[in-house]
CSV table of C-alpha atoms in Angstrom, one decimal:
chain,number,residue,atom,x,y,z
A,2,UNK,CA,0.0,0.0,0.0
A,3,UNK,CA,1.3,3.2,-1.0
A,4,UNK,CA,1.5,6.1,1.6
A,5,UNK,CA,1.2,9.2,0.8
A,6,UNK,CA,3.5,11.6,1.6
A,7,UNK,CA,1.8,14.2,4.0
A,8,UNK,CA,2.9,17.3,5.1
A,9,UNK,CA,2.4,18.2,8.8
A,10,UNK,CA,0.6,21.4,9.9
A,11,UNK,CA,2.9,23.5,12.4
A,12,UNK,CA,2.2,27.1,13.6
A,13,UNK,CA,2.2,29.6,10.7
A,14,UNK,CA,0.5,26.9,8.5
A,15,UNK,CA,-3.3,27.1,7.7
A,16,UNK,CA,-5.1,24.6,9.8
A,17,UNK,CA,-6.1,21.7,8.2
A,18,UNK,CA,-9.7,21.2,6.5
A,19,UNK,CA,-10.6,18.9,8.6
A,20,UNK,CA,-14.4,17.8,9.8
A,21,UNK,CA,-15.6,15.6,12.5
A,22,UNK,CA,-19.0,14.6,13.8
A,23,UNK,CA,-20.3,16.2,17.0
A,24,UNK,CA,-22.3,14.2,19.6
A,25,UNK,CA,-25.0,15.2,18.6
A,26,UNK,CA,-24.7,14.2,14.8
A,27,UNK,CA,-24.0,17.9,13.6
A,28,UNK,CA,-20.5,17.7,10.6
A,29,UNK,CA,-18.2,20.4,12.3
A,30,UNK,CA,-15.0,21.7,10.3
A,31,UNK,CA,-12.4,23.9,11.4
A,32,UNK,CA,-13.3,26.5,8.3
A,33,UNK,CA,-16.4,26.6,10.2
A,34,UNK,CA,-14.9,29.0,12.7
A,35,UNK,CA,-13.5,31.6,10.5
A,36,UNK,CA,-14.4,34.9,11.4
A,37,UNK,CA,-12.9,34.0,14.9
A,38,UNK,CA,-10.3,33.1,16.9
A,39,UNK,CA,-10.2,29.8,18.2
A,40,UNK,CA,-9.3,27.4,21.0
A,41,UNK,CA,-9.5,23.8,19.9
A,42,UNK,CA,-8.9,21.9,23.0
A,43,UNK,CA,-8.1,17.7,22.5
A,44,UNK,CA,-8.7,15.5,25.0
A,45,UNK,CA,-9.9,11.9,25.9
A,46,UNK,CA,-11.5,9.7,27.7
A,47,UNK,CA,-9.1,7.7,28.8
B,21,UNK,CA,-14.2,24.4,33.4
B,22,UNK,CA,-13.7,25.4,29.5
B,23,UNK,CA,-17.0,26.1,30.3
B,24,UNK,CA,-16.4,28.7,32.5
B,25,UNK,CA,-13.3,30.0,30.2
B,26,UNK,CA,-16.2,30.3,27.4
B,27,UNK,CA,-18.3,32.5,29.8
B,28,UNK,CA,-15.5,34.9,31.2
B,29,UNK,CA,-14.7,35.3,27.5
B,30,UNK,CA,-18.1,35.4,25.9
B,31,UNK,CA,-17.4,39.3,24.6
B,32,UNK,CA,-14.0,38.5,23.0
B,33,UNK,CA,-16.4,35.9,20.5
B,34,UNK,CA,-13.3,33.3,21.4
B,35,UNK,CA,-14.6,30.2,20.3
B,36,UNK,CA,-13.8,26.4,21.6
B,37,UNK,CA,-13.8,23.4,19.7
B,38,UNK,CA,-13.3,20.4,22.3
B,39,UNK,CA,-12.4,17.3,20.4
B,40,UNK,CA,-12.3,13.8,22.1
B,41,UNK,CA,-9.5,11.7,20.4
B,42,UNK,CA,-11.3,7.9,20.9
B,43,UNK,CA,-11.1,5.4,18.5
B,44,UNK,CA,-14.3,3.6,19.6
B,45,UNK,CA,-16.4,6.4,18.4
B,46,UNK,CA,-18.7,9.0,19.9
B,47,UNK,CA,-20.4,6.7,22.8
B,48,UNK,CA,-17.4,6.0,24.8
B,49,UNK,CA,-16.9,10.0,24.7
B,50,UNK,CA,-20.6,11.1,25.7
B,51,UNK,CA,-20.6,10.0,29.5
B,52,UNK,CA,-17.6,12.6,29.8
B,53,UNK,CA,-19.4,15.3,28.3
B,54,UNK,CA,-23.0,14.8,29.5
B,55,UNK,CA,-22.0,15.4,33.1
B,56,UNK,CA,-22.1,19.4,32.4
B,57,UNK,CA,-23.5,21.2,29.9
B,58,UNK,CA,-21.8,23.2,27.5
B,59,UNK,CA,-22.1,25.8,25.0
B,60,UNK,CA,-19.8,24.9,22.6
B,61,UNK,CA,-19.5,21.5,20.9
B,62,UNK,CA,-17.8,18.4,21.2
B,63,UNK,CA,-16.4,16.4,18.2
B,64,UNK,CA,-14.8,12.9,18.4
B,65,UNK,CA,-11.9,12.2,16.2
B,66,UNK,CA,-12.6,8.7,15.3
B,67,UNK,CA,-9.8,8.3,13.0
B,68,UNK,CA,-7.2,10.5,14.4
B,69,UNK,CA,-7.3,12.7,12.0
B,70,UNK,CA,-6.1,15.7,13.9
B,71,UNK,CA,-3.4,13.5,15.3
B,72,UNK,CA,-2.1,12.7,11.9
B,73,UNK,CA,-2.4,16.3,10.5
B,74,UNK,CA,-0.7,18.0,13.2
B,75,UNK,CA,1.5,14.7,14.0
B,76,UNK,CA,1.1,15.1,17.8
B,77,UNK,CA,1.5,11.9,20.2
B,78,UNK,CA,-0.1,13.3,23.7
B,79,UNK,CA,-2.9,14.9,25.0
B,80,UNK,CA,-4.4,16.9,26.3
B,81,UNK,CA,-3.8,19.7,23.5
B,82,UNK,CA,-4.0,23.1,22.7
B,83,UNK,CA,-4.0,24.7,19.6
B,84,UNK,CA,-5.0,28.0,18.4
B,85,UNK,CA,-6.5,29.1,15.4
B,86,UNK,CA,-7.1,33.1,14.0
B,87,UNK,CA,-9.8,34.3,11.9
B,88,UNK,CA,-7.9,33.4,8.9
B,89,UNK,CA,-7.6,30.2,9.8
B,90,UNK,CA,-4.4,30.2,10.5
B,91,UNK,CA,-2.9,28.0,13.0
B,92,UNK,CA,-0.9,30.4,16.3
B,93,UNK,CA,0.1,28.6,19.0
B,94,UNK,CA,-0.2,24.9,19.8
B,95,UNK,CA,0.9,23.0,22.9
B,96,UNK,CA,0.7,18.9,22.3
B,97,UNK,CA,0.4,17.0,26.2
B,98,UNK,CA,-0.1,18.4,29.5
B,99,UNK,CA,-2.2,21.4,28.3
B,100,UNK,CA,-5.1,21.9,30.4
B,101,UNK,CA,-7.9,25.0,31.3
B,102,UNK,CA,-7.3,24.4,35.2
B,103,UNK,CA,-3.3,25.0,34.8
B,104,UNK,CA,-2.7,28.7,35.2
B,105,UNK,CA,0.0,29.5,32.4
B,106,UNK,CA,-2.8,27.3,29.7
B,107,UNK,CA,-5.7,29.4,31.2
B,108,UNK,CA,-4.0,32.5,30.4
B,109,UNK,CA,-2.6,31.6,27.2
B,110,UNK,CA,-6.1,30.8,26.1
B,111,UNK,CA,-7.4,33.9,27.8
B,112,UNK,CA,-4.7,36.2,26.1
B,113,UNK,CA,-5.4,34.5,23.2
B,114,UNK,CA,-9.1,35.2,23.0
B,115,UNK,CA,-8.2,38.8,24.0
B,116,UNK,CA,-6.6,39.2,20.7
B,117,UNK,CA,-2.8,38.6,22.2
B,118,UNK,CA,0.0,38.8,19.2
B,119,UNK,CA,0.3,35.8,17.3
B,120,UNK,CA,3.9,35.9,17.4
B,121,UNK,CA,4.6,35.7,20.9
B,122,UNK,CA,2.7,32.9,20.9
B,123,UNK,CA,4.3,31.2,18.0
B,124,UNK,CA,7.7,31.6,19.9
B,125,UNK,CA,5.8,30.2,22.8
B,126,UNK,CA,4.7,27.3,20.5
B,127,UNK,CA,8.3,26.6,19.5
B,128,UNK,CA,8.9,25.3,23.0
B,129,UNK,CA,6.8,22.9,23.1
B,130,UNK,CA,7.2,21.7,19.9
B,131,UNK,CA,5.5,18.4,18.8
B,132,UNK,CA,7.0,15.0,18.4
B,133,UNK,CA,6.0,13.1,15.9
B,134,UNK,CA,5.8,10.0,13.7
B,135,UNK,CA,9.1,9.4,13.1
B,136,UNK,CA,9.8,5.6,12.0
B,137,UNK,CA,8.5,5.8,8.7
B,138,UNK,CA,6.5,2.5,8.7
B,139,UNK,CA,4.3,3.7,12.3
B,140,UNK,CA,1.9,5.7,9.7
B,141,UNK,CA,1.1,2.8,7.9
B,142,UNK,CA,0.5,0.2,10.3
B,143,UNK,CA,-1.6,2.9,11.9
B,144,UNK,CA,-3.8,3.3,9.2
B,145,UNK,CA,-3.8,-0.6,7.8
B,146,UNK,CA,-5.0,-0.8,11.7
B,147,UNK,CA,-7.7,1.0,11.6
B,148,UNK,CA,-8.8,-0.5,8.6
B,149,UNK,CA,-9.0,-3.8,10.3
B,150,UNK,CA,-10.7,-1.9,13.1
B,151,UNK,CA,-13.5,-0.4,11.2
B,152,UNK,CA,-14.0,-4.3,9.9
B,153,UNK,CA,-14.7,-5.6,13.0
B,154,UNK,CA,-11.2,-7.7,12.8
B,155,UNK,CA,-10.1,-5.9,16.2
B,156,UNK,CA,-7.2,-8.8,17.2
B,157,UNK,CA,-5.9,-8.2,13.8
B,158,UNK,CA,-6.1,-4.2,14.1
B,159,UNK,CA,-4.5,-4.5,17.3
B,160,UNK,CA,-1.4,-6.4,16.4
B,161,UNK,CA,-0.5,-3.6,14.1
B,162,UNK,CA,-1.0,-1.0,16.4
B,163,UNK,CA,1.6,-3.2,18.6
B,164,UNK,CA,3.8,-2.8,15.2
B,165,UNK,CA,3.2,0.9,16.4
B,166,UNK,CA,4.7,1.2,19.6
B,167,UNK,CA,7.1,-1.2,19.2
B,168,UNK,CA,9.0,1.5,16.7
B,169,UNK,CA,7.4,4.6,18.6
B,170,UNK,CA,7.3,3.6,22.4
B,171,UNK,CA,6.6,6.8,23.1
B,172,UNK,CA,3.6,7.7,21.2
B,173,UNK,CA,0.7,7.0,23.8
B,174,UNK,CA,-2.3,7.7,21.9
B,175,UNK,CA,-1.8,5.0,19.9
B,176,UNK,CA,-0.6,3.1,23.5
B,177,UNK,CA,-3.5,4.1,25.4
B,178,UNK,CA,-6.2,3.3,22.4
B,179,UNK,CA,-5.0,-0.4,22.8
B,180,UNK,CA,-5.4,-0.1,26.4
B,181,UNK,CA,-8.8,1.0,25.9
B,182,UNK,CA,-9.9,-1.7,23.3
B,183,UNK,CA,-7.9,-4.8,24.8
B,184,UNK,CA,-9.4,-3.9,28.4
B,185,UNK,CA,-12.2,-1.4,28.2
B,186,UNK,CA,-13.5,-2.1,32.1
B,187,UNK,CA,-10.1,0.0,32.8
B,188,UNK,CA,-11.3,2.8,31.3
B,189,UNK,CA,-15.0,2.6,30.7
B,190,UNK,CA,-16.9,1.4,33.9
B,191,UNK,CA,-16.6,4.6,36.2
B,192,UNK,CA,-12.8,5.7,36.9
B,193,UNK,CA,-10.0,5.3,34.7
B,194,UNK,CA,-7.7,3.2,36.4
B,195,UNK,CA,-4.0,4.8,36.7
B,196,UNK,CA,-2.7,2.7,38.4
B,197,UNK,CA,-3.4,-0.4,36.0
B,198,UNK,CA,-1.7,2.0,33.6
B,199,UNK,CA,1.3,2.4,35.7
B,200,UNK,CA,1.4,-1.0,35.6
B,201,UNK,CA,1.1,-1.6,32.1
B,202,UNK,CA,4.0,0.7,31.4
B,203,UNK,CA,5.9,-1.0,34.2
B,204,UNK,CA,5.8,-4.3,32.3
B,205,UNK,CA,6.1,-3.0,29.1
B,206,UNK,CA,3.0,-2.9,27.5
């Protein structure tokens, strides 16, 4: 299987387009924050 | 308590994205989040996605975005609302703090990362196997993982949490079995 070759975001970078699924079934990307500054805040559950 | 950060904040417009990096999917994240409610949402990275992009091994993280959507300041491990220097980096940032102090900030706690050049791919062929159902299989190549990167423990603790889910999932998560683990080199 082929990888490809990513590059990784670091500060200065644009943030990545990326979009998950909220708990309560909403699709929420970063773009969807433009217009604001934002804390994105990773955590889990274990 | 990001709640409360959210609140004091509320005229800066800051926003806050939590994301939940689990594997298993959004149940095993919902008890966590249920217990208080919030007004901004909660995500769950299934598929590490973040982790790839950003190629951070630990949590808990911070990362800070501006209205362009560029990326300012990020902080991968240890990064939490109830530690006094994150709280006021998050509240400087929302107050419209220069983005490159922070940058310089970020350079300190810069990220470690995928290194061995085969971990991605047994990551994702894992995961694969995962989303199948074929778990033991999925499992032995996350092993393939931290054999090469002992020291990334997302992918650690996500084996954890699938090979003994009682440890993390019934109440308390058990430290201490963790401790153990580590101790015996698991």
């Amino acid at each position: 299987m082929a990888i490809e070759r990513r590059s990784i975001t670091r500060v200065g970078d644009p943030a990545p387009d990326i979009t998950l699924t909220a708990l309560d079934g909403r699709r929420i990307g970063l773009r969807d924050f433009r217009g604001s500054r934002l804390v994105v805040f990773c955590w889990a559950s274990w | 308590m990001w709640q409360q950060f959210v609140e004091r904040n509320k005229e800066t417009g800051v926003k806050l994205l939590s994301v939940a990096m689990d594997v298993q999917g959004p149940a095993k994240a919902l008890p966590y989040v249920q217990k208080t409610k919030t007004t901004f949402p909660t995500v769950v990275d299934v598929e590490n996605e973040l982790g790839k992009a950003f190629n951070f091994k630990a949590i808990p993280n911070g990362i800070f975005v501006d209205e362009q959507g560029v990326v300012r300041y990020t902080k991968f491990g240890g990064f939490e609302i109830r530690k006094p220097e994150d709280a006021q980096r998050a509240e400087e940032w929302a107050k419209g703090k220069a983005s490159a102090e922070l940058a310089v900030m970020s350079q300190a706690e810069a990220a470690k990362g995928m290194k061995h050049p085969e971990a991605l791919e047994f990551y994702d062929r894992g995961l694969v196997l995962y989303r199948e159902g074929r778990v033991q299989e999925a499992v032995a190549l996350w092993r393939k993982v931290i054999d090469v990167e002992p020291d990334n423990f997302i992918v650690r603790k996500q084996v954890w949490a699938v090979e003994h889910p009682e440890r993390f999932y019934d109440g308390a998560v058990d430290f201490a079995w963790q401790r153990e683990q580590m101790a015996k080199g698991q």
